[in-house]
C-alpha atoms as a printed R data frame, in Angstrom:
    type eleno elety resid chain resno       x       y       z
1   ATOM     1    CA   UNK     A     1  75.862 110.614 117.544
2   ATOM     2    CA   UNK     A     2  75.003 110.877 113.880
3   ATOM     3    CA   UNK     A     3  71.368 110.220 113.121
4   ATOM     4    CA   UNK     A     4  70.217 107.978 110.304
5   ATOM     5    CA   UNK     A     5  68.776 111.073 108.601
6   ATOM     6    CA   UNK     A     6  72.178 112.804 108.734
7   ATOM     7    CA   UNK     A     7  73.878 109.727 107.333
8   ATOM     8    CA   UNK     A     8  71.368 109.508 104.492
9   ATOM     9    CA   UNK     A     9  71.851 113.226 103.827
10  ATOM    10    CA   UNK     A    10  75.597 112.611 103.570
11  ATOM    11    CA   UNK     A    11  75.083 109.855 100.990
12  ATOM    12    CA   UNK     A    12  72.658 112.034  99.025
13  ATOM    13    CA   UNK     A    13  75.115 114.948  98.986
14  ATOM    14    CA   UNK     A    14  77.932 112.678  97.836
15  ATOM    15    CA   UNK     A    15  75.744 111.349  95.010
16  ATOM    16    CA   UNK     A    16  74.646 114.855  93.967
17  ATOM    17    CA   UNK     A    17  78.206 116.165  93.862
18  ATOM    18    CA   UNK     A    18  79.462 113.155  91.902
19  ATOM    19    CA   UNK     A    19  76.598 113.522  89.413
20  ATOM    20    CA   UNK     A    20  77.454 117.212  88.945
21  ATOM    21    CA   UNK     A    21  81.126 116.382  88.407
22  ATOM    22    CA   UNK     A    22  80.349 113.714  85.825
23  ATOM    23    CA   UNK     A    23  77.996 116.105  84.013
24  ATOM    24    CA   UNK     A    24  80.727 118.765  83.895
25  ATOM    25    CA   UNK     A    25  83.128 116.240  82.374
26  ATOM    26    CA   UNK     A    26  80.802 115.528  79.444
27  ATOM    27    CA   UNK     A    27  81.867 118.717  77.638
28  ATOM    28    CA   UNK     A    28  85.615 118.278  78.151
29  ATOM    29    CA   UNK     A    29  87.739 116.633  75.485
30  ATOM    30    CA   UNK     A    30  91.058 114.850  76.004
31  ATOM    31    CA   UNK     A    31  93.144 117.872  75.023
32  ATOM    32    CA   UNK     A    32  91.280 120.232  77.343
33  ATOM    33    CA   UNK     A    33  91.582 117.694  80.155
34  ATOM    34    CA   UNK     A    34  95.378 117.940  80.039
35  ATOM    35    CA   UNK     A    35  95.616 121.732  80.262
36  ATOM    36    CA   UNK     A    36  97.308 122.907  83.441
37  ATOM    37    CA   UNK     A    37  96.261 126.470  84.327
38  ATOM    38    CA   UNK     A    38  99.485 128.506  84.103
39  ATOM    39    CA   UNK     A    39  98.415 130.842  86.903
40  ATOM    40    CA   UNK     A    40  97.554 127.991  89.243
41  ATOM    41    CA   UNK     A    41  99.751 126.749  92.029
42  ATOM    42    CA   UNK     A    42  99.372 123.411  93.779
43  ATOM    43    CA   UNK     A    43  95.944 121.903  93.230
44  ATOM    44    CA   UNK     A    44  94.837 125.008  91.333
45  ATOM    45    CA   UNK     A    45  97.492 124.231  88.722
46  ATOM    46    CA   UNK     A    46  96.391 120.664  88.130
47  ATOM    47    CA   UNK     A    47  94.739 119.558  84.909
48  ATOM    48    CA   UNK     A    48  91.306 117.922  84.870
49  ATOM    49    CA   UNK     A    49  92.988 114.532  84.498
50  ATOM    50    CA   UNK     A    50  95.226 115.212  87.477
51  ATOM    51    CA   UNK     A    51  92.178 116.273  89.500
52  ATOM    52    CA   UNK     A    52  90.422 113.003  88.606
53  ATOM    53    CA   UNK     A    53  93.357 110.930  89.835
54  ATOM    54    CA   UNK     A    54  93.544 113.091  92.947
55  ATOM    55    CA   UNK     A    55  89.876 112.433  93.738
56  ATOM    56    CA   UNK     A    56  90.372 108.689  93.250
57  ATOM    57    CA   UNK     A    57  93.416 108.773  95.493
58  ATOM    58    CA   UNK     A    58  91.610 110.742  98.183
59  ATOM    59    CA   UNK     A    59  88.818 108.171  98.286
60  ATOM    60    CA   UNK     A    60  91.445 105.453  98.720
61  ATOM    61    CA   UNK     A    61  93.270 107.392 101.442
62  ATOM    62    CA   UNK     A    62  90.048 108.274 103.236
63  ATOM    63    CA   UNK     A    63  89.079 104.600 103.443
64  ATOM    64    CA   UNK     A    64  92.393 103.779 105.094
65  ATOM    65    CA   UNK     A    65  91.876 106.583 107.615
66  ATOM    66    CA   UNK     A    66  88.359 105.340 108.377
67  ATOM    67    CA   UNK     A    67  89.534 101.759 108.820
68  ATOM    68    CA   UNK     A    68  92.106 102.945 111.342
69  ATOM    69    CA   UNK     A    69  89.586 105.193 113.121
70  ATOM    70    CA   UNK     A    70  87.245 102.240 113.525
71  ATOM    71    CA   UNK     A    71  90.001 100.037 114.948
72  ATOM    72    CA   UNK     A    72  91.922 102.574 117.059
73  ATOM    73    CA   UNK     A    73  91.198 105.544 119.286
74  ATOM    74    CA   UNK     A    74  92.023 108.715 117.359
75  ATOM    75    CA   UNK     A    75  94.918 107.335 115.300
76  ATOM    76    CA   UNK     A    76  97.532 109.747 114.003
77  ATOM    77    CA   UNK     A    77  97.818 108.816 110.337
78  ATOM    78    CA   UNK     A    78 101.252 110.392 110.052
79  ATOM    79    CA   UNK     A    79 102.761 107.584 112.140
80  ATOM    80    CA   UNK     A    80 103.628 105.446 109.111
81  ATOM    81    CA   UNK     A    81 101.085 102.737 109.947
82  ATOM    82    CA   UNK     A    82  98.475 103.737 107.369
83  ATOM    83    CA   UNK     A    83  98.796 101.758 104.121
84  ATOM    84    CA   UNK     A    84  99.441 103.829 101.008
85  ATOM    85    CA   UNK     A    85  98.302 101.669  98.111
86  ATOM    86    CA   UNK     A    86  99.013 103.319  94.741
87  ATOM    87    CA   UNK     A    87  96.282 103.715  92.150
88  ATOM    88    CA   UNK     A    88  96.404 101.868  88.829
89  ATOM    89    CA   UNK     A    89  96.804 105.297  87.220
90  ATOM    90    CA   UNK     A    90  98.550 107.553  89.754
91  ATOM    91    CA   UNK     A    91  98.483 111.328  89.467
92  ATOM    92    CA   UNK     A    92 101.961 111.455  87.907
93  ATOM    93    CA   UNK     A    93 100.648 109.331  85.023
94  ATOM    94    CA   UNK     A    94  97.265 111.033  84.644
95  ATOM    95    CA   UNK     A    95  97.983 112.330  81.147
96  ATOM    96    CA   UNK     A    96  98.834 108.829  79.910
97  ATOM    97    CA   UNK     A    97  95.218 107.717  80.383
98  ATOM    98    CA   UNK     A    98  92.018 108.806  78.692
99  ATOM    99    CA   UNK     A    99  89.098 110.427  80.496
100 ATOM   100    CA   UNK     A   100  86.907 107.276  80.551
101 ATOM   101    CA   UNK     A   101  89.727 105.306  82.206
102 ATOM   102    CA   UNK     A   102  90.231 107.980  84.850
103 ATOM   103    CA   UNK     A   103  86.493 108.305  85.486
104 ATOM   104    CA   UNK     A   104  86.207 104.521  85.831
105 ATOM   105    CA   UNK     A   105  89.071 104.522  88.343
106 ATOM   106    CA   UNK     A   106  87.500 107.392  90.280
107 ATOM   107    CA   UNK     A   107  84.070 105.720  90.295
108 ATOM   108    CA   UNK     A   108  85.516 102.378  91.411
109 ATOM   109    CA   UNK     A   109  87.258 104.053  94.338
110 ATOM   110    CA   UNK     A   110  84.061 105.880  95.300
111 ATOM   111    CA   UNK     A   111  82.074 102.639  95.127
112 ATOM   112    CA   UNK     A   112  84.477 101.061  97.630
113 ATOM   113    CA   UNK     A   113  84.212 104.119  99.869
114 ATOM   114    CA   UNK     A   114  80.420 103.961  99.809
115 ATOM   115    CA   UNK     A   115  80.470 100.245 100.565
116 ATOM   116    CA   UNK     A   116  82.666 100.866 103.600
117 ATOM   117    CA   UNK     A   117  80.561 103.827 104.754
118 ATOM   118    CA   UNK     A   118  77.304 101.893 104.455
119 ATOM   119    CA   UNK     A   119  78.707  99.228 106.760
120 ATOM   120    CA   UNK     A   120  79.424 101.682 109.561
121 ATOM   121    CA   UNK     A   121  76.994 101.925 112.472
122 ATOM   122    CA   UNK     A   122  75.640 105.378 113.338
123 ATOM   123    CA   UNK     A   123  77.683 105.620 116.545
124 ATOM   124    CA   UNK     A   124  80.862 104.760 114.639
125 ATOM   125    CA   UNK     A   125  80.482 107.946 112.600
126 ATOM   126    CA   UNK     A   126  81.720 109.774 115.703
127 ATOM   127    CA   UNK     A   127  85.110 108.024 115.583
128 ATOM   128    CA   UNK     A   128  87.985 110.269 114.534
129 ATOM   129    CA   UNK     A   129  91.442 110.104 113.026
130 ATOM   130    CA   UNK     A   130  94.078 112.798 112.912
131 ATOM   131    CA   UNK     A   131  95.303 113.557 109.397
132 ATOM   132    CA   UNK     A   132  98.057 116.195 109.320
133 ATOM   133    CA   UNK     A   133  96.791 117.832 106.126
134 ATOM   134    CA   UNK     A   134  93.213 118.141 107.412
135 ATOM   135    CA   UNK     A   135  93.332 117.891 111.187
136 ATOM   136    CA   UNK     A   136  90.739 115.869 113.063
137 ATOM   137    CA   UNK     A   137  88.415 113.956 110.720
138 ATOM   138    CA   UNK     A   138  85.256 112.031 111.525
C-alpha cells in the first residue's frame, strides 16, 4: 500500500515538474511554439503547442482511467467504456490558440487531476487499470 509520504512525494514531484515546464515556456514566443521539428516522428515531431494540448488531454484521459480503476477491478480501457471527452482546444487545433490559452487549458486539467488524486485513500492507490498504450497503470 502506498504510504502518505509516498503520496506526498508524488504531489511534490508533479508540482516541481509543472513548475519547470511553465518556466521553460516563458522564453518561447508564439512562432517558436508552432515549429514542428522536421526530424521528429510521432510525439518528437510535435510543436510546443501540440505538446501542451497533449499534456492536457493526457490529464483528462488519466482521470477517466482512475475513475474506472476505483470502480472496477483492473478495467481494460480499450473496451470502449471509457469516456473520451474532447478538450476545448484539441491537439488538431493547437496552432489556432495562443500559448496562454493552451497553458490555461493544461493547468485546468491538472487541477482536476489533483483534486481527484487528493480524494483517493492510500489503499486505493494500489488499484490498477489496463491501458493498451502503457500497460498496467496504478
